[in-house]
Coordinates of C-alpha atoms and ligand atoms in Angstrom, one line a residue:
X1 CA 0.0 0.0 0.0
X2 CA 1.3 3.8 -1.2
X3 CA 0.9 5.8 2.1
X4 CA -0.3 9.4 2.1
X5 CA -0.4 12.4 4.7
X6 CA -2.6 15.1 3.0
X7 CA -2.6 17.6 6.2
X8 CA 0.6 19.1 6.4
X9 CA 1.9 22.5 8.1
X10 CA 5.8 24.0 7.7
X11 CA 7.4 27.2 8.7
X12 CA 5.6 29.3 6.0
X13 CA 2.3 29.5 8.8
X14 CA 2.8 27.6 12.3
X15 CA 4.7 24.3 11.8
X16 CA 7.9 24.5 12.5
X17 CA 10.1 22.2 9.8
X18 CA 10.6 24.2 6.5
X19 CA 9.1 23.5 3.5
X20 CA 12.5 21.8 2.3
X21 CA 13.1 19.8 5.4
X22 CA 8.8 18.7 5.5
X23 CA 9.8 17.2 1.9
X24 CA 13.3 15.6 3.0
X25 CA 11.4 14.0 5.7
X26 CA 8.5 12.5 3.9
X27 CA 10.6 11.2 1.8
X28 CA 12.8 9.4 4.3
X29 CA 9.4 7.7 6.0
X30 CA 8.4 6.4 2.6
X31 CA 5.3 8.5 2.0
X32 CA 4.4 8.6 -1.2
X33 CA 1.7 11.5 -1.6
X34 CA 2.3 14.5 0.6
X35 CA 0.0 17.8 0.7
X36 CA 1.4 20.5 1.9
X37 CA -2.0 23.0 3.6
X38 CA -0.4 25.6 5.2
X39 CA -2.8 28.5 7.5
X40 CA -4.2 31.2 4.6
X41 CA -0.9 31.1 2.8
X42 CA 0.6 29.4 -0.2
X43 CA 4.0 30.6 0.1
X44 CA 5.6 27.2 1.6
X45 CA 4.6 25.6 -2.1
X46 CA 6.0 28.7 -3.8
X47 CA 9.1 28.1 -2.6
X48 CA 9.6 24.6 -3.3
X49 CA 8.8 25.4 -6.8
X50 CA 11.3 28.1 -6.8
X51 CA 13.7 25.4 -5.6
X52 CA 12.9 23.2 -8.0
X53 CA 11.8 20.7 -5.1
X54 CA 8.4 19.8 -6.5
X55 CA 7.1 16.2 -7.4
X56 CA 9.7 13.5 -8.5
X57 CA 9.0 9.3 -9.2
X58 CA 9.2 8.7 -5.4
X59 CA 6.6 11.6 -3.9
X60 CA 4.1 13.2 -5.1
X61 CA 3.6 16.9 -3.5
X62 CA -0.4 18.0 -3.8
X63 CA -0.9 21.8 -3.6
X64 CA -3.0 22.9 -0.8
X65 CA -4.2 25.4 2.0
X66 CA -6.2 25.4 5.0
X67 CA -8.5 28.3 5.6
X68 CA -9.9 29.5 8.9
X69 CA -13.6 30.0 8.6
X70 CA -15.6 31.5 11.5
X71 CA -19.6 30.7 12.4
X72 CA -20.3 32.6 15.9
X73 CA -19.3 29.9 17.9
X74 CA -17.5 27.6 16.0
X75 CA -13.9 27.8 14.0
X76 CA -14.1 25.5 10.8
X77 CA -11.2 24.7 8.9
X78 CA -11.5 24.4 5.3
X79 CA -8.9 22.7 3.3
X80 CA -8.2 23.5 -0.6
X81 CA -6.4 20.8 -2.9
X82 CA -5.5 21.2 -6.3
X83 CA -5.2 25.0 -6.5
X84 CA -3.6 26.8 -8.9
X85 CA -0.8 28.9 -7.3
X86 CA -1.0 31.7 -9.5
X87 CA -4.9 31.8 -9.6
X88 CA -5.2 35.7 -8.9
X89 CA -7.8 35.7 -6.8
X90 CA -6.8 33.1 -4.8
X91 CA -3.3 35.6 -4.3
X92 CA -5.5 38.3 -3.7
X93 CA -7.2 37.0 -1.1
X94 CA -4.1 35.8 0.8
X95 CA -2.5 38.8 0.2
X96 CA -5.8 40.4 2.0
X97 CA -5.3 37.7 4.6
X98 CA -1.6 38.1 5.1
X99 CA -2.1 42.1 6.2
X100 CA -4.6 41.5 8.6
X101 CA -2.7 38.9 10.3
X102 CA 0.3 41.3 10.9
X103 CA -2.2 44.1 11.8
X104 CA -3.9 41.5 14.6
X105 CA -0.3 41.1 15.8
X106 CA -0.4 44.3 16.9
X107 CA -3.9 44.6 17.9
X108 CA -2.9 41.8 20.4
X109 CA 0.1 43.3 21.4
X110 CA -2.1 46.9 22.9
X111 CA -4.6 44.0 24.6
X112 CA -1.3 41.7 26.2
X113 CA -0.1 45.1 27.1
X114 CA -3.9 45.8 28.8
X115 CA -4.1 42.5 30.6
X116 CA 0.0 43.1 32.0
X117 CA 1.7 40.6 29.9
X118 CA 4.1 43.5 27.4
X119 CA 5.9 41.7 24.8
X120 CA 7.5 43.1 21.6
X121 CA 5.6 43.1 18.5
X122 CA 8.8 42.9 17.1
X123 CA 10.1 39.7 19.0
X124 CA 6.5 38.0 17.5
X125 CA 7.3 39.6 14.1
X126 CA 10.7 38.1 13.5
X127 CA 10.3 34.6 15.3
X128 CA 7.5 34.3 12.4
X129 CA 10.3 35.7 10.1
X130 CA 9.5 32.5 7.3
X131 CA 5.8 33.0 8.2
X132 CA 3.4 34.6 5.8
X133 CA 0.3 33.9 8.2
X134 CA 1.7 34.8 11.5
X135 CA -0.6 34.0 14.3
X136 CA -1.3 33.1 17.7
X137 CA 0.9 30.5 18.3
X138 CA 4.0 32.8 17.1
X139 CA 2.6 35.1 20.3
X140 CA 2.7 32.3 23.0
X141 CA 6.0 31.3 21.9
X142 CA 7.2 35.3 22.9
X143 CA 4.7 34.6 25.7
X144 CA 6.4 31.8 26.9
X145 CA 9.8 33.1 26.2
X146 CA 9.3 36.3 28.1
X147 CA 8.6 34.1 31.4
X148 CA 4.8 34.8 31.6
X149 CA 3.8 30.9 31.1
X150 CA 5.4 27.4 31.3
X151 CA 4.2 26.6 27.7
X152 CA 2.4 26.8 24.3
X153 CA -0.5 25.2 25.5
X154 CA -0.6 27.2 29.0
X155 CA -0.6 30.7 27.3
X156 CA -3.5 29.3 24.9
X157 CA -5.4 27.7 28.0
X158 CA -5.2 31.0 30.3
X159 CA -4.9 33.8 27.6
X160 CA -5.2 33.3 23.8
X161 CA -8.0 30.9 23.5
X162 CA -11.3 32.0 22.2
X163 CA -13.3 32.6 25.2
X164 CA -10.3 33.7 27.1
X165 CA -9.1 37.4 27.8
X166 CA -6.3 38.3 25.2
X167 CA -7.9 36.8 22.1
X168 CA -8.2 39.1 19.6
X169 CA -10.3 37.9 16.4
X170 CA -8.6 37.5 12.6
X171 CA -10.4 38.7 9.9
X172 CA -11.5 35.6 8.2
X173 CA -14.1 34.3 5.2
X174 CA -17.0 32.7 5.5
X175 CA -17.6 29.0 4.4
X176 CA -19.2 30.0 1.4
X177 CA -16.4 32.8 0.3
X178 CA -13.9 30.3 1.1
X179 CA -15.4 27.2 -0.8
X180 CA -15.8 29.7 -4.0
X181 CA -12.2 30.6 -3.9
X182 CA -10.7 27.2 -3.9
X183 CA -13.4 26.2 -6.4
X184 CA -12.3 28.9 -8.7
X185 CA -8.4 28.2 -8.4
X186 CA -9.3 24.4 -9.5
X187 CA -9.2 23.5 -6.6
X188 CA -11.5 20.6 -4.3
X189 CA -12.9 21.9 -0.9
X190 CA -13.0 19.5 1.3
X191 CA -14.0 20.1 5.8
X192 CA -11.2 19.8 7.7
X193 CA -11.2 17.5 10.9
X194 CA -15.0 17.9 11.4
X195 CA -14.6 16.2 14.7
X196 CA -13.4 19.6 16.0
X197 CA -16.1 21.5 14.6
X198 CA -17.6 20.1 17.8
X199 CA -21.2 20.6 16.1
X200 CA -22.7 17.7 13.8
X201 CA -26.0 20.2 12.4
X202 CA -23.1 22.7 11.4
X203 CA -21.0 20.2 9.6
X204 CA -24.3 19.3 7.4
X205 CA -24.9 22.8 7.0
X206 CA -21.2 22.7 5.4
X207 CA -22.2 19.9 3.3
X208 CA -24.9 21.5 1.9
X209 CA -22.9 24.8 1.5
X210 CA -21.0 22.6 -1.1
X211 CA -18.0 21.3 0.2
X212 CA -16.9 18.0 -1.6
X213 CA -15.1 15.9 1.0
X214 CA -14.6 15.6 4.5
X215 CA -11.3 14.8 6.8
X216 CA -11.9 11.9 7.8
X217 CA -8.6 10.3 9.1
X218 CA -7.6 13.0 11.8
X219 CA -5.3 12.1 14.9
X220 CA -7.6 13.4 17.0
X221 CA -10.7 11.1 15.4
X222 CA -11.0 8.0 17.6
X223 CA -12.8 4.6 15.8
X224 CA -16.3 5.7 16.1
X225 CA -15.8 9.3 15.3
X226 CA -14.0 7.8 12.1
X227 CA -16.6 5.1 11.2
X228 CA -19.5 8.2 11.7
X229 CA -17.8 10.8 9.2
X230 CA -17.1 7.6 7.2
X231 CA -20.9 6.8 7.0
X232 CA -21.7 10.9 6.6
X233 CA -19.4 11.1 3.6
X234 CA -20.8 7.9 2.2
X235 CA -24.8 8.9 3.0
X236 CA -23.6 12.3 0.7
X237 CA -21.3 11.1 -1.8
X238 CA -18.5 12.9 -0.4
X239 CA -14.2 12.4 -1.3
X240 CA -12.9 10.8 1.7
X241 CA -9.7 12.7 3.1
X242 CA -7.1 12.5 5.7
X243 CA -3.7 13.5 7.5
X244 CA -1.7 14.2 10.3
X245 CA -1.5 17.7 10.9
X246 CA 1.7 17.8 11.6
X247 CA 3.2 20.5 12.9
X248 CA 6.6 19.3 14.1
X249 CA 5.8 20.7 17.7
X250 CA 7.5 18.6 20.4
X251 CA 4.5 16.8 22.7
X252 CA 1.9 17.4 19.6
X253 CA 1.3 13.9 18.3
X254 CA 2.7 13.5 15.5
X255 CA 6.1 14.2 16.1
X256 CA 7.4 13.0 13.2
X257 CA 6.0 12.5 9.4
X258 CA 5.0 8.8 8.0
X259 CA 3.6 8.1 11.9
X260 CA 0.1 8.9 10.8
X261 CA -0.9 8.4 7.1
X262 CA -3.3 7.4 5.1
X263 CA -3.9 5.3 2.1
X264 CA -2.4 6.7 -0.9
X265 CA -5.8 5.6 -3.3
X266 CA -7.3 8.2 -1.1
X267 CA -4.6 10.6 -2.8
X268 CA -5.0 9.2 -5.9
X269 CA -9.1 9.7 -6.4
X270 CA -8.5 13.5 -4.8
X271 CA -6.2 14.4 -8.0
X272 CA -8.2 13.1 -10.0
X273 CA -11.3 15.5 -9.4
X274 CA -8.8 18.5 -9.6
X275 CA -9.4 20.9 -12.5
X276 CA -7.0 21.5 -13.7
X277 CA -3.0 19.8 -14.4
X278 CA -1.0 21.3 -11.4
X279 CA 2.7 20.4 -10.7
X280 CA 1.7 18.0 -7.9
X281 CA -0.6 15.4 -9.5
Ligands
LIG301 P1 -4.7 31.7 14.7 O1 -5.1 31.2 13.3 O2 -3.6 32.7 14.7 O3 -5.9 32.1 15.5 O4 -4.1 30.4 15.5 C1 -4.8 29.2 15.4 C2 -3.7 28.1 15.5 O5 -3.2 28.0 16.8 C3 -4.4 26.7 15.2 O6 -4.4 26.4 13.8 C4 -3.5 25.8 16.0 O7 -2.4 25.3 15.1 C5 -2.9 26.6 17.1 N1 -3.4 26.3 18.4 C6 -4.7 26.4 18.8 N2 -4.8 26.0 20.1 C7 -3.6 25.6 20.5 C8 -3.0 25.2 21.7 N3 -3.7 24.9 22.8 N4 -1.7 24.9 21.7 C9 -0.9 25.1 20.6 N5 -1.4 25.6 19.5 C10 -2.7 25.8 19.4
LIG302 ZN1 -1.7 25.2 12.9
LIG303 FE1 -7.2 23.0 11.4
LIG304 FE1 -4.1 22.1 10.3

């Protein structure tokens, strides 16, 4: 069996393996299909084309991108595969994106300041130097560098999680705009980890908004939250996706790429609904 990992995150948003090393390592575990869906931003993929590091006999790199979506209570994640990386909307959009996320740094930096945690936009800025989407877990590494928490997952649980004090809001798209971007960059829309969307009646609604697959295979989707989606995706016709989510973040499972794949026909049916010939598949 050809294994895949079609979740992937580097340097260019909040993982923290480049681009280059995310591809030297799939390569070493024996994956054979790896997508790279970086937070709002495509650059990761631009630069492995610039380096001439694209698809070769032994794996096959799938374009992708995850966007943040936001109902009033939930996040959803919506992953985009198959997109054309010069599609100009799609760039304008994540140029749009990319400024409000640099803005929001700051916005975040006056509230830290607020609540008596001051940290230097300019410490967040630079240790998110490879990072087109710069975000909140760039600010609870400062965070936890400046000696206000232990950890990451500290600063998120007392200060930077949704319903806590110093979370500030990203501009972000709505289901719909986001499902009609990747659409028109050739791309295939598919609902990320819908286990964390924590709502079943709002994943349908997503369904019916006119997504065409659904995460599946998540690490954080046990048996029977896998045999549900597996049945939902069925009972609509839906692609049937999965991946890691790797981040490379020490004590987030997976540590390491080939860990937690998928099989690579999953891949295989994926390319072919793209619309378009892209450099992955
Ligand atoms: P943002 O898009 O800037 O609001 O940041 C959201 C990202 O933060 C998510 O995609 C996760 O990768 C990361 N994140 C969320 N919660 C946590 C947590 N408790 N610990 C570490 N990272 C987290
Ligand atoms: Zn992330
Ligand atoms: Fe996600
Ligand atoms: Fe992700």
């Amino acid at each position: 069996m050809k294994k895949a990992d079609l979740h992937i995150h580097t340097t260019a948003s909040d993982g923290r393996l480049s681009p280059l090393g995310v591809v030297r390592q799939a390569k070493q575990s024996g994956l054979s299909y790896i997508a790279i869906t970086d937070h709002d931003t495509v650059d990761g993929l631009l630069l492995l084309q610039k380096e001439q590091s694209f698809t070769d006999e032994k794996l096959t790199i799938i374009s992708g991108i995850e966007f943040s979506t936001d109902t009033p209570e939930h996040e959803i994640h919506i992953l985009g595969y198959g997109i054309a990386l010069d599609n100009p909307n799609l760039l304008e959009q994540l140029t749009a994106l990319k400024r409000d996320r640099i803005d929001r740094v700051y916005r975040m930096v006056d509230k830290l300041r607020s609540l008596g945690y001051p940290v230097d936009v300019q410490r967040i800025l630079s240790f998110a130097k490879d990072a087109a989407s710069v975000g909140r877990p760039h600010v609870a590494r400062v965070l936890v560098q400046c000696g206000y928490f232990a950890t990451v997952a500290e600063a998120f649980d007392r200060l930077l999680n949704k319903d806590k004090p110093g979370y500030v809001p990203h501009y972000k798209l709505s289901v719909r705009d986001v499902i009609g971007i990747i659409r028109q960059a050739g791309g295939v829309p598919i609902l990320a980890h819908p286990g964390l969307v924590g709502d079943d009646d709002l994943v349908e609604q997503v369904i019916e908004e006119g997504i065409a697959g659904i995460e599946v295979y998540h690490p954080t989707h046990d048996d029977v939250v896998v045999k549900k989606y597996l049945q939902l995706a069925r009972r609509h016709d839906l692609l049937i996706t999965g991946g890691s989510d790797f981040h490379a973040i020490s004590g987030r499972y997976p540590e390491s790429l080939g860990l937690f794949y998928v099989d690579g026909e999953l891949a295989e049916t994926l390319c072919g609904k793209f619309g378009h010939t892209s450099d992955g598949c």
